PDB file of N, CA and C in Angstrom:
ATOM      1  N   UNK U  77     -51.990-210.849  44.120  1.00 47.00           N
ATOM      2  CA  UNK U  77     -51.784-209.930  43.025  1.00 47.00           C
ATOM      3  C   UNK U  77     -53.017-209.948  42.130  1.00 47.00           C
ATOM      4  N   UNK U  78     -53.402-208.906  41.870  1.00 51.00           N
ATOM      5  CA  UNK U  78     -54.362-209.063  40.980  1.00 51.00           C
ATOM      6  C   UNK U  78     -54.472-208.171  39.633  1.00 51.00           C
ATOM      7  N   UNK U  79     -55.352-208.238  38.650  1.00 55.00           N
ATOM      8  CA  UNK U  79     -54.693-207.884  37.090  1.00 55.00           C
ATOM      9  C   UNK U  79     -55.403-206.211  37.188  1.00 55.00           C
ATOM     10  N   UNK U  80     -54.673-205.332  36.870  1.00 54.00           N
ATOM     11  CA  UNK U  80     -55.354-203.923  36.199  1.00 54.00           C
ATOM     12  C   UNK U  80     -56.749-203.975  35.925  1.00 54.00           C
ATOM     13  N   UNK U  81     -57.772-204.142  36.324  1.00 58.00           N
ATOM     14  CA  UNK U  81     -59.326-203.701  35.866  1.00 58.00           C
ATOM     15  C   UNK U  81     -59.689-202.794  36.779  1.00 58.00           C
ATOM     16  N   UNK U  82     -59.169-201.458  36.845  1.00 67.00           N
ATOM     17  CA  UNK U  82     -59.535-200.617  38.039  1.00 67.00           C
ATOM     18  C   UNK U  82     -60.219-199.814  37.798  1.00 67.00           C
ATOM     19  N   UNK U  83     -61.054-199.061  38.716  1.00 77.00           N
ATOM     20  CA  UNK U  83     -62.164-198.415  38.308  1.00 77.00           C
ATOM     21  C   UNK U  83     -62.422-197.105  38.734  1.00 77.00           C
ATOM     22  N   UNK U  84     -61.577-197.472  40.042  1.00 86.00           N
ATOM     23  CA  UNK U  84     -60.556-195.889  40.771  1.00 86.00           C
ATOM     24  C   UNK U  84     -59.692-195.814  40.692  1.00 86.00           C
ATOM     25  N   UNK U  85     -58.785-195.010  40.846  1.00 92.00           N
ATOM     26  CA  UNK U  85     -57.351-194.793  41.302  1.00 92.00           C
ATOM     27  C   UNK U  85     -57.162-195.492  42.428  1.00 92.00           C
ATOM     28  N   UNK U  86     -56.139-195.841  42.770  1.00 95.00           N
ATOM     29  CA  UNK U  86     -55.621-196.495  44.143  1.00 95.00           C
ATOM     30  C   UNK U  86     -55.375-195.653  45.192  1.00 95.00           C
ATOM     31  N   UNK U  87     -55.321-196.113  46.185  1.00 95.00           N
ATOM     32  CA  UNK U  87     -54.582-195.410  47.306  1.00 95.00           C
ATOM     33  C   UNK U  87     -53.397-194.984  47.755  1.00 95.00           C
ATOM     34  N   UNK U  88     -53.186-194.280  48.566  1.00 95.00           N
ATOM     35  CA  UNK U  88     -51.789-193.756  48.444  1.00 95.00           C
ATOM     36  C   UNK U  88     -51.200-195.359  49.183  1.00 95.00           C
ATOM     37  N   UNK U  89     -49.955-195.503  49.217  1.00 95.00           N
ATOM     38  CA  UNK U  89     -49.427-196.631  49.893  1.00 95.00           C
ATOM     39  C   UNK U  89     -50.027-198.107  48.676  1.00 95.00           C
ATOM     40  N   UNK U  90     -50.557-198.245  47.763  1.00 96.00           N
ATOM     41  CA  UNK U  90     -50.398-199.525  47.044  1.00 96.00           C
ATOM     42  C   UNK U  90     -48.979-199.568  46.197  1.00 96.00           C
ATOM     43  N   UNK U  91     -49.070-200.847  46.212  1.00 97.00           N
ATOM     44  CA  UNK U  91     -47.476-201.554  45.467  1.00 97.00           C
ATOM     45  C   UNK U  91     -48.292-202.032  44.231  1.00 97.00           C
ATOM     46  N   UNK U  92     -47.703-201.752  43.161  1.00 97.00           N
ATOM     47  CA  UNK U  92     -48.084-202.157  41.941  1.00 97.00           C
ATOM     48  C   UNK U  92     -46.981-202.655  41.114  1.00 97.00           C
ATOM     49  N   UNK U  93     -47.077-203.710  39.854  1.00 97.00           N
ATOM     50  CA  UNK U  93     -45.892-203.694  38.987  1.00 97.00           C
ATOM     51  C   UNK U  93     -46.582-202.686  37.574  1.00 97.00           C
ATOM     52  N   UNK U  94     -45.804-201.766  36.920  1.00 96.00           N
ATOM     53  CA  UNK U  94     -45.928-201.142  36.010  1.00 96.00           C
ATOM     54  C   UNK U  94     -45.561-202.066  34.645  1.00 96.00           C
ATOM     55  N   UNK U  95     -46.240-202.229  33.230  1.00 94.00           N
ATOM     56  CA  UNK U  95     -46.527-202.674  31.983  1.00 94.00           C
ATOM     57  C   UNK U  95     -45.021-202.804  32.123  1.00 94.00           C
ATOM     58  N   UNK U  96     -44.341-204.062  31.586  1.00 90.00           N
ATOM     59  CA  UNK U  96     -42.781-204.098  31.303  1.00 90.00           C
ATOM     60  C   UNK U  96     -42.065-203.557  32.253  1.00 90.00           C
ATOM     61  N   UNK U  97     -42.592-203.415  33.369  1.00 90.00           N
ATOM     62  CA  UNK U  97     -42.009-203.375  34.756  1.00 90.00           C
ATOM     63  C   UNK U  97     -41.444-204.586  35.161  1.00 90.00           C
ATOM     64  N   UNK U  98     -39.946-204.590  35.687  1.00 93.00           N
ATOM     65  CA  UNK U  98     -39.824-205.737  36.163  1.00 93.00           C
ATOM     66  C   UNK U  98     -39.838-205.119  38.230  1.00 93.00           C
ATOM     67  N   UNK U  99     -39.849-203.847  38.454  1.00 94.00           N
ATOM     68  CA  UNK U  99     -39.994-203.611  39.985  1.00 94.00           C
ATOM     69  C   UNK U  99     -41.342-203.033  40.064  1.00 94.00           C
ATOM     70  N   UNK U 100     -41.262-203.635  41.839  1.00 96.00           N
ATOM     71  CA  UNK U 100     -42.164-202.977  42.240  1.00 96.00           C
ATOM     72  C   UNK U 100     -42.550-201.321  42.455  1.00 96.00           C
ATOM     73  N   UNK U 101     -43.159-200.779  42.512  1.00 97.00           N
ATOM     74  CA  UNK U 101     -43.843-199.074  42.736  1.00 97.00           C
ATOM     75  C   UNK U 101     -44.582-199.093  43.785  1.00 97.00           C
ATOM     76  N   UNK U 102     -44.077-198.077  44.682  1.00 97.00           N
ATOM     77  CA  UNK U 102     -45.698-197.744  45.752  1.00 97.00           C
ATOM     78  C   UNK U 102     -45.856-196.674  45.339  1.00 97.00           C
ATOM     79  N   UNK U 103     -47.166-196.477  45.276  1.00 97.00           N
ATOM     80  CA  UNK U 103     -47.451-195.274  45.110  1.00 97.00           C
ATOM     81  C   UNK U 103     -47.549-194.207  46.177  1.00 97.00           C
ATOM     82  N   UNK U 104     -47.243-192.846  46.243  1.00 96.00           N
ATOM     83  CA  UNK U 104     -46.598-191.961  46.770  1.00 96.00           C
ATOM     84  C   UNK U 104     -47.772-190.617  46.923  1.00 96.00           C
ATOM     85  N   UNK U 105     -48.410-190.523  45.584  1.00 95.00           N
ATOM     86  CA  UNK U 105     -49.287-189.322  45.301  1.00 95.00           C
ATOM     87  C   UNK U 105     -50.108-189.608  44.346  1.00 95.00           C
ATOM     88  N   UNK U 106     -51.037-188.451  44.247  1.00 94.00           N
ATOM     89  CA  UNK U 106     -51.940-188.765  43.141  1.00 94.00           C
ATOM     90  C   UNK U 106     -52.400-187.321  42.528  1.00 94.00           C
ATOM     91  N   UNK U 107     -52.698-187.703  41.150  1.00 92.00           N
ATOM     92  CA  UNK U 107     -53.328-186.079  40.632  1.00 92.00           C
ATOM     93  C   UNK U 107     -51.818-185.102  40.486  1.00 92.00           C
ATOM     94  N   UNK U 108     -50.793-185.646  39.849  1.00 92.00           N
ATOM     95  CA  UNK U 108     -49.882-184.681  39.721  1.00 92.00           C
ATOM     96  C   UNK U 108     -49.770-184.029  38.451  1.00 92.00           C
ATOM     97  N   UNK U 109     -49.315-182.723  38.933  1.00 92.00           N
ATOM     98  CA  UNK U 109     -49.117-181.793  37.342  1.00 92.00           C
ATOM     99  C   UNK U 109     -47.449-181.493  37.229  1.00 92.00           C
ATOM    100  N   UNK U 110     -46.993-182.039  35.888  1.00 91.00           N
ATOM    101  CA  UNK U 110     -45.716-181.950  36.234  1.00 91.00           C
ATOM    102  C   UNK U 110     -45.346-181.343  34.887  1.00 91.00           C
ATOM    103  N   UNK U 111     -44.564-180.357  34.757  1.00 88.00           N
ATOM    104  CA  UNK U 111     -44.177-179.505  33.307  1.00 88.00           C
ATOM    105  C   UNK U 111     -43.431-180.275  32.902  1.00 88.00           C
ATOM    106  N   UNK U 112     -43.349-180.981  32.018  1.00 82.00           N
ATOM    107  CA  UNK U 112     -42.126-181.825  31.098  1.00 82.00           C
ATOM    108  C   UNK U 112     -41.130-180.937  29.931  1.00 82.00           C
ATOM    109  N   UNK U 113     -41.799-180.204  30.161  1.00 77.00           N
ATOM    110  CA  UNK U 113     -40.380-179.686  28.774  1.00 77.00           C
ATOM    111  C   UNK U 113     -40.635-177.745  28.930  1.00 77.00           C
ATOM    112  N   UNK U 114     -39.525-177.201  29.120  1.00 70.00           N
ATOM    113  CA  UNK U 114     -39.563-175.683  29.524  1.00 70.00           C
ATOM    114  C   UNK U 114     -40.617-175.117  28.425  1.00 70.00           C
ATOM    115  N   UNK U 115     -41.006-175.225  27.221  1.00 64.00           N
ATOM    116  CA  UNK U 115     -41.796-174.307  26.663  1.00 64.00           C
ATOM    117  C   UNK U 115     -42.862-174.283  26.353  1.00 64.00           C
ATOM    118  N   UNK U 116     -43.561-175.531  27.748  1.00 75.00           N
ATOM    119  CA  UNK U 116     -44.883-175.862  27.226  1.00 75.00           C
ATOM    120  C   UNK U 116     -45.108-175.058  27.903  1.00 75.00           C
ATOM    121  N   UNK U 117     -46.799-175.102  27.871  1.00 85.00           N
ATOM    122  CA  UNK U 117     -47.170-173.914  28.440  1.00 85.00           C
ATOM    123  C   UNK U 117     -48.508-174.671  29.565  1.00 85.00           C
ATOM    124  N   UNK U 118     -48.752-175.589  29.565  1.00 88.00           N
ATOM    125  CA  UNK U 118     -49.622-176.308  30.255  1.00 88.00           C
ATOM    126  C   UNK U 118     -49.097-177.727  30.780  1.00 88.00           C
ATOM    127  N   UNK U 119     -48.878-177.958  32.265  1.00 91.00           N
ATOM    128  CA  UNK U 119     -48.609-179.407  32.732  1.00 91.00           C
ATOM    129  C   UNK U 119     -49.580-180.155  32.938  1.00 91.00           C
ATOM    130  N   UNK U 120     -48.558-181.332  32.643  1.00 92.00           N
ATOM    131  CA  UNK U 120     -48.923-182.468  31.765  1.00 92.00           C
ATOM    132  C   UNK U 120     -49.344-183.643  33.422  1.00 92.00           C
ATOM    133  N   UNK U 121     -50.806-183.683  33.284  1.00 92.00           N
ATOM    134  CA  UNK U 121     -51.439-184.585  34.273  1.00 92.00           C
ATOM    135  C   UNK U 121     -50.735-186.290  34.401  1.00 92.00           C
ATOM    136  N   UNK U 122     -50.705-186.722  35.419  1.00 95.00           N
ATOM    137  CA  UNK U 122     -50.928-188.038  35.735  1.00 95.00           C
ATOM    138  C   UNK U 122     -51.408-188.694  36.643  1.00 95.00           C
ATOM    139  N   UNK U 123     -51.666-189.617  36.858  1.00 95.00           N
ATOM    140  CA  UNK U 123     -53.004-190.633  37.963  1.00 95.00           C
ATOM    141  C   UNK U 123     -51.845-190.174  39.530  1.00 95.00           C
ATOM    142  N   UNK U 124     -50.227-190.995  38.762  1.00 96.00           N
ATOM    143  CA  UNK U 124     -49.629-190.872  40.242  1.00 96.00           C
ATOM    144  C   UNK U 124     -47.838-191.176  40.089  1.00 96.00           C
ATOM    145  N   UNK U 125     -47.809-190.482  41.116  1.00 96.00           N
ATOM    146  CA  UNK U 125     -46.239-190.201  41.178  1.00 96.00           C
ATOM    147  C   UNK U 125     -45.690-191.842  42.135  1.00 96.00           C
ATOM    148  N   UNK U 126     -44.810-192.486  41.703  1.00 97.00           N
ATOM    149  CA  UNK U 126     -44.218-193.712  42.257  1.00 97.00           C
ATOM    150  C   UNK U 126     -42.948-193.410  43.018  1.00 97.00           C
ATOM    151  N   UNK U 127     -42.645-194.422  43.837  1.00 96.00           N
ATOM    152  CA  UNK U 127     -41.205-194.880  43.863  1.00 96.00           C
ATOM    153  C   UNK U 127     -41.107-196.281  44.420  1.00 96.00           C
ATOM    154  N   UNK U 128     -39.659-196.437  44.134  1.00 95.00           N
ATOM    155  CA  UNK U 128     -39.588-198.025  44.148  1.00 95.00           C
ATOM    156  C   UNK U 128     -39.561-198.562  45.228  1.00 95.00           C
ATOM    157  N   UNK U 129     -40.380-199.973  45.608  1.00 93.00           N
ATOM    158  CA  UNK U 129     -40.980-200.310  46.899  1.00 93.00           C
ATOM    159  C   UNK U 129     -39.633-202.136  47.071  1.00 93.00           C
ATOM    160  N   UNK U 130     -38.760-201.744  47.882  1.00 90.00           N
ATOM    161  CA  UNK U 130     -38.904-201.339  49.201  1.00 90.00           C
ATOM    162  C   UNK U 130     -38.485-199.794  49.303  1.00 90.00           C
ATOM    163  N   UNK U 131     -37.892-199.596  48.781  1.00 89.00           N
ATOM    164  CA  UNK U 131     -36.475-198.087  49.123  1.00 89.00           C
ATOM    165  C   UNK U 131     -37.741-196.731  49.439  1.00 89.00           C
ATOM    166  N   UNK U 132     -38.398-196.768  48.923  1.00 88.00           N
ATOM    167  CA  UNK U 132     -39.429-195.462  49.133  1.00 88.00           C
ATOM    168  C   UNK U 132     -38.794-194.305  48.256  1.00 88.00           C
ATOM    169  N   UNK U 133     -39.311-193.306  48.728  1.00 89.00           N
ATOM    170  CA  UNK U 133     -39.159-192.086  48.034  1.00 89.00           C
ATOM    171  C   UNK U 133     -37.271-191.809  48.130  1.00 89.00           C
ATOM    172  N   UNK U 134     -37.239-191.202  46.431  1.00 88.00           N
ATOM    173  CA  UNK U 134     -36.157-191.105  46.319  1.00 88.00           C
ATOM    174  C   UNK U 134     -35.796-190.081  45.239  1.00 88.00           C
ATOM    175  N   UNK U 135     -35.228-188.452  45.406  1.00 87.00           N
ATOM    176  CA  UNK U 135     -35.565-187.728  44.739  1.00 87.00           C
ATOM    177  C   UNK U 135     -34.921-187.702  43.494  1.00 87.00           C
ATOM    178  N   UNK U 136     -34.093-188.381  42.802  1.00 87.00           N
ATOM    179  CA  UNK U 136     -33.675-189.273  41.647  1.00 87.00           C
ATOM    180  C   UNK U 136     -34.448-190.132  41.126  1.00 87.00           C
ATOM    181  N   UNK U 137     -35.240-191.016  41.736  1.00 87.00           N
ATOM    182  CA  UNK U 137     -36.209-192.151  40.987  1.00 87.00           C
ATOM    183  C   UNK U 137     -37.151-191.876  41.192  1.00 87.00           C
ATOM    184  N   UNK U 138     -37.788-190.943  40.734  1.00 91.00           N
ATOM    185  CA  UNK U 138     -39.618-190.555  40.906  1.00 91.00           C
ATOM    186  C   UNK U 138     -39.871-191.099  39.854  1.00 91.00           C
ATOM    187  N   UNK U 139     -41.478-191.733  39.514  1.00 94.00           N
ATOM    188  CA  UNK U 139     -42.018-192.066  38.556  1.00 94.00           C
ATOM    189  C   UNK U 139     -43.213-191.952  38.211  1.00 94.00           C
ATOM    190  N   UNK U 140     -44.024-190.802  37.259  1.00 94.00           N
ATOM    191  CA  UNK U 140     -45.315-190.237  36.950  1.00 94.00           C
ATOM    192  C   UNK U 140     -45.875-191.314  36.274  1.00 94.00           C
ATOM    193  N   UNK U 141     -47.156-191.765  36.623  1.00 95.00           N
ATOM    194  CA  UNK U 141     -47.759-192.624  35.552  1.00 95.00           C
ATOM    195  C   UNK U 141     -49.075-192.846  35.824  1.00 95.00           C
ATOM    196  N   UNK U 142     -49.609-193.376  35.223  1.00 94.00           N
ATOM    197  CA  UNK U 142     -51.210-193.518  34.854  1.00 94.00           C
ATOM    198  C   UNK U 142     -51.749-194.516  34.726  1.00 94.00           C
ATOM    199  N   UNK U 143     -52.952-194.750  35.058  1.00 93.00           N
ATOM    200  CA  UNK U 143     -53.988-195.640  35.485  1.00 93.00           C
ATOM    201  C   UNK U 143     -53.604-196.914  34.472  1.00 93.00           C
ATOM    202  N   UNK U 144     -53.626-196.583  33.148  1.00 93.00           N
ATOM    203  CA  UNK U 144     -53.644-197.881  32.087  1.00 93.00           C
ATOM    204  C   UNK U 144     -52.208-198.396  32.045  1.00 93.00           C
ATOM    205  N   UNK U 145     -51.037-197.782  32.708  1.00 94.00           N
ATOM    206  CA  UNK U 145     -50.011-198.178  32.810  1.00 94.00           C
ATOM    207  C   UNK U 145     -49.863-199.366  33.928  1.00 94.00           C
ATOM    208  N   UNK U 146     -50.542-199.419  34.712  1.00 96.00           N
ATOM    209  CA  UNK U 146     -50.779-200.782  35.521  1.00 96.00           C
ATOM    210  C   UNK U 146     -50.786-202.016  34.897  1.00 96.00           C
ATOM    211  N   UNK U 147     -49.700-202.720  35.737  1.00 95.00           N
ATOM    212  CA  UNK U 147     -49.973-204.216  35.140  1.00 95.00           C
ATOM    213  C   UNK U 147     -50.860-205.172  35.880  1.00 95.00           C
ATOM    214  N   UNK U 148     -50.174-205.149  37.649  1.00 95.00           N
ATOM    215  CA  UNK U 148     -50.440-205.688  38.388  1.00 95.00           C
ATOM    216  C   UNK U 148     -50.774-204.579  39.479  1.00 95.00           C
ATOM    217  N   UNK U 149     -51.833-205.004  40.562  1.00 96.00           N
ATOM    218  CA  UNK U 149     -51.584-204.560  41.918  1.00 96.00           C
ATOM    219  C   UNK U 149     -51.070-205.874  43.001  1.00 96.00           C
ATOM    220  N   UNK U 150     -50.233-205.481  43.605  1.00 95.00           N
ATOM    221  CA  UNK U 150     -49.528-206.567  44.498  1.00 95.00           C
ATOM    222  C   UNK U 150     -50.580-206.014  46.248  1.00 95.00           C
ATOM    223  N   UNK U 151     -50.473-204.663  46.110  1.00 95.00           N
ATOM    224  CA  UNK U 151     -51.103-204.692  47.709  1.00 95.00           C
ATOM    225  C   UNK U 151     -51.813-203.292  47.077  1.00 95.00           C
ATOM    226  N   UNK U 152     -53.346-203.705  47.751  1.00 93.00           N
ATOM    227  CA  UNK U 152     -54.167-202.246  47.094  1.00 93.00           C
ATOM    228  C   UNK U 152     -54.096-201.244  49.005  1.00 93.00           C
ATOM    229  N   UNK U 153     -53.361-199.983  48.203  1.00 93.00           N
ATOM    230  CA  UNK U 153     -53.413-199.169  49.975  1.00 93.00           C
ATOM    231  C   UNK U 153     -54.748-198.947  51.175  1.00 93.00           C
ATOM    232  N   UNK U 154     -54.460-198.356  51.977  1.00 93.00           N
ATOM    233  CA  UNK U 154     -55.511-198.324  53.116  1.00 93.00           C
ATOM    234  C   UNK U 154     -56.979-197.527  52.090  1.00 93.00           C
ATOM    235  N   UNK U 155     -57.835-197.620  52.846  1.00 92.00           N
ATOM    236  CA  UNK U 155     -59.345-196.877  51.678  1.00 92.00           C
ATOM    237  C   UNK U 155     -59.938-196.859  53.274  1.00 92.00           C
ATOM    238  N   UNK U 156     -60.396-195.686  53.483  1.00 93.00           N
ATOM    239  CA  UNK U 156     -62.066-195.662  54.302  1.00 93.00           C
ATOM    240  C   UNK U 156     -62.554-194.318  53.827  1.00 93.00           C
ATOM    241  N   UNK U 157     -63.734-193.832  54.279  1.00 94.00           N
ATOM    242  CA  UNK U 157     -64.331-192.843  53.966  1.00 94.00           C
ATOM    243  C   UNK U 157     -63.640-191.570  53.205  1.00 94.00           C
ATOM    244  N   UNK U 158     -62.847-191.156  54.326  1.00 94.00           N
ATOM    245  CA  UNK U 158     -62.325-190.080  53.813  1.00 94.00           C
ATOM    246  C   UNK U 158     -61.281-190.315  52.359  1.00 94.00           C
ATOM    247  N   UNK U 159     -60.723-191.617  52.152  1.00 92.00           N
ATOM    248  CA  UNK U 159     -60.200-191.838  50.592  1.00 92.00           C
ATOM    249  C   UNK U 159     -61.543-191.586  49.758  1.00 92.00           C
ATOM    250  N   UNK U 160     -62.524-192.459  49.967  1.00 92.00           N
ATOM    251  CA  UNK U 160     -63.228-192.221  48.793  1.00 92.00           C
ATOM    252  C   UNK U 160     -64.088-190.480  48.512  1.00 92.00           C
ATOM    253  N   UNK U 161     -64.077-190.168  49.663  1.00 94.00           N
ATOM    254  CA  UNK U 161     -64.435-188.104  49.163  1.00 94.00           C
ATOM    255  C   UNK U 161     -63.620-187.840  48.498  1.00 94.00           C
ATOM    256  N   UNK U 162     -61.752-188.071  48.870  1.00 93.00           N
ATOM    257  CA  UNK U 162     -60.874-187.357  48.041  1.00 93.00           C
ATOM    258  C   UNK U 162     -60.927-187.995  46.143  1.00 93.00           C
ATOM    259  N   UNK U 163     -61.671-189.527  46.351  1.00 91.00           N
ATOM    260  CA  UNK U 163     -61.839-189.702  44.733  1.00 91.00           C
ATOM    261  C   UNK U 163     -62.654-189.068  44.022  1.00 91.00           C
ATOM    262  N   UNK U 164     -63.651-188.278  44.672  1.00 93.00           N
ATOM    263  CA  UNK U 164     -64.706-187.526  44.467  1.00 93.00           C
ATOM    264  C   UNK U 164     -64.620-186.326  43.998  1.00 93.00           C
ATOM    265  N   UNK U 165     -63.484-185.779  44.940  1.00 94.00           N
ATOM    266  CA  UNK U 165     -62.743-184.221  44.283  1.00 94.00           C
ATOM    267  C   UNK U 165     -62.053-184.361  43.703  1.00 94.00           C
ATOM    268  N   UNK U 166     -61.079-185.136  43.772  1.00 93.00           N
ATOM    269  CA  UNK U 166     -59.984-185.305  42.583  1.00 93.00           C
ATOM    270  C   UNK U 166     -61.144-185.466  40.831  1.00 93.00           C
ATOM    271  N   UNK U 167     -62.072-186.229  40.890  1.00 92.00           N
ATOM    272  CA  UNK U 167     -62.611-186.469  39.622  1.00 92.00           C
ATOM    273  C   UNK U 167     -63.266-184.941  39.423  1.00 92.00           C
ATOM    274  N   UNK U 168     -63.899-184.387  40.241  1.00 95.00           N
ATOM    275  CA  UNK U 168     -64.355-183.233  40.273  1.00 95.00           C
ATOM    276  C   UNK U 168     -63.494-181.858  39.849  1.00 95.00           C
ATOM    277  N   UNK U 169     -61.952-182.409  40.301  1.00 94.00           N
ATOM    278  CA  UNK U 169     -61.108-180.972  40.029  1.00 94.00           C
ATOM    279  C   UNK U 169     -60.948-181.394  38.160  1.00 94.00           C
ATOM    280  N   UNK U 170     -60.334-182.584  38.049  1.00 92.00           N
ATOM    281  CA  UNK U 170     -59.959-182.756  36.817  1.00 92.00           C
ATOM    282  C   UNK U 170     -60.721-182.171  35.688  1.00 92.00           C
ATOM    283  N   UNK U 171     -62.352-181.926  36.357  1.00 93.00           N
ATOM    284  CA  UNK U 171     -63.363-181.901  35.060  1.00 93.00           C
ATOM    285  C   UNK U 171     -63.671-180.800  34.892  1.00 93.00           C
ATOM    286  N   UNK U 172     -63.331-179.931  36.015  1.00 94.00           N
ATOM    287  CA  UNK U 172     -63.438-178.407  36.509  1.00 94.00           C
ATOM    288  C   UNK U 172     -62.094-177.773  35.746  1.00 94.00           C
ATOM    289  N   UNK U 173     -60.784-178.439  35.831  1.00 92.00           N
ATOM    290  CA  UNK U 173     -59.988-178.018  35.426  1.00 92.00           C
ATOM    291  C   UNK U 173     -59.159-178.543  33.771  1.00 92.00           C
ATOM    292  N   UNK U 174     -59.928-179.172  33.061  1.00 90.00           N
ATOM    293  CA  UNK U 174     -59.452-179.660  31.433  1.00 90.00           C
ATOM    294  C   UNK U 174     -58.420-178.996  31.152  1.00 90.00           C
ATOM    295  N   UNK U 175     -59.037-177.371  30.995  1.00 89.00           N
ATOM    296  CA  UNK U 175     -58.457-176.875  29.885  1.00 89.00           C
ATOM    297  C   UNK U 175     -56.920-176.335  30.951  1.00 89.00           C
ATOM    298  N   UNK U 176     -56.842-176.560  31.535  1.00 89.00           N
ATOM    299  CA  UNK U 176     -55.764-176.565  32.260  1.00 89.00           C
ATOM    300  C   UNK U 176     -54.438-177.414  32.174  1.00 89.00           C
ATOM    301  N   UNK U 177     -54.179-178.677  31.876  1.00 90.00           N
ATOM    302  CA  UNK U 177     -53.719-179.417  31.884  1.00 90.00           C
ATOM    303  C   UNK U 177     -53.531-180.583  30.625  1.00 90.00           C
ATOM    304  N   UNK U 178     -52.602-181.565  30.552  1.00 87.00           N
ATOM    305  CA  UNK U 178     -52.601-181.893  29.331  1.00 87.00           C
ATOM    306  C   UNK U 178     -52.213-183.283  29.758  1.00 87.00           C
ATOM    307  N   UNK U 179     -53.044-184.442  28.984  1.00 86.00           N
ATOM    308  CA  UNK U 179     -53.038-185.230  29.592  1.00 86.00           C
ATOM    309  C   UNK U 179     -52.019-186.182  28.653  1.00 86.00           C
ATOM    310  N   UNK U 180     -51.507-187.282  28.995  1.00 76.00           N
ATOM    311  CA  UNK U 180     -50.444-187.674  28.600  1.00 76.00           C
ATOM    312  C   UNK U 180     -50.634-188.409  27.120  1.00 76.00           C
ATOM    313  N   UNK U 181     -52.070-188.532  26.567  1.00 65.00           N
ATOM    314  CA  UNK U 181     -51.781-189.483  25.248  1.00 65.00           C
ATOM    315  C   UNK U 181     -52.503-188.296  24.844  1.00 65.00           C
ATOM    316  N   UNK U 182     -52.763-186.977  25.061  1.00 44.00           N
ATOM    317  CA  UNK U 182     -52.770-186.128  23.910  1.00 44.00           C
ATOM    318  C   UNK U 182     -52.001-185.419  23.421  1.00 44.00           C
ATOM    319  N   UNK U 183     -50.406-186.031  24.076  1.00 43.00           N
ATOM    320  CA  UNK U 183     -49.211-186.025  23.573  1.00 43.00           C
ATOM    321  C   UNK U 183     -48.794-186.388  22.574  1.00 43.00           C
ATOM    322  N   UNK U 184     -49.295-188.062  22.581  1.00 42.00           N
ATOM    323  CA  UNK U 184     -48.731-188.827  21.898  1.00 42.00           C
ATOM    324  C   UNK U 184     -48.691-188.830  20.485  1.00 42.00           C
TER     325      UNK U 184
END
């Protein structure tokens, strides 16, 4: 297990514990836009969509969250080439796309 100092996003398939998490999360996706409340008008970004590891995906327990929300990584997922291009576009869409999206502590 090792502590949150990450510098990418993870891979799809890592198990992480989330801040005051007492379960585990694998992660599922990444780069999601998800509308939280009917009258916004722009969805609201996050690093990555979870579910709870062992059970997997479960369309009741999804969980959106973000990079600084990491406590722990327990298993970091598979990485070769083609992960790190997609970290490349993903950073690339985000910066291309700002005014698009709303990121979760400019909520707060």
């Amino acid at each position: 297990m090792t502590e949150n100092n990450l510098e990418q996003l993870l891979s799809v398939g890592s198990v992480v514990y989330l801040k005051e998490g007492t379960l585990k999360v694998v992660v599922i996706a990444r780069g999601q836009l998800v509308k939280l409340k009917e009258n916004e008008n722009k969805p609201t970004y996050f690093d990555y969509l979870g579910s709870l590891y062992p059970q997997g995906y479960d369309v009741d327990n999804r969980y959106y969250f973000n990079q600084e929300q990491i406590e722990k990584v327990v298993f970091p997922g598979y990485s070769d080439d083609e992960e790190q291009r997609y970290q490349v576009v993903l950073e690339e869409w985000k910066k291309a796309n700002q005014d698009k999206y709303i990121l979760m502590d400019e909520e707060s």
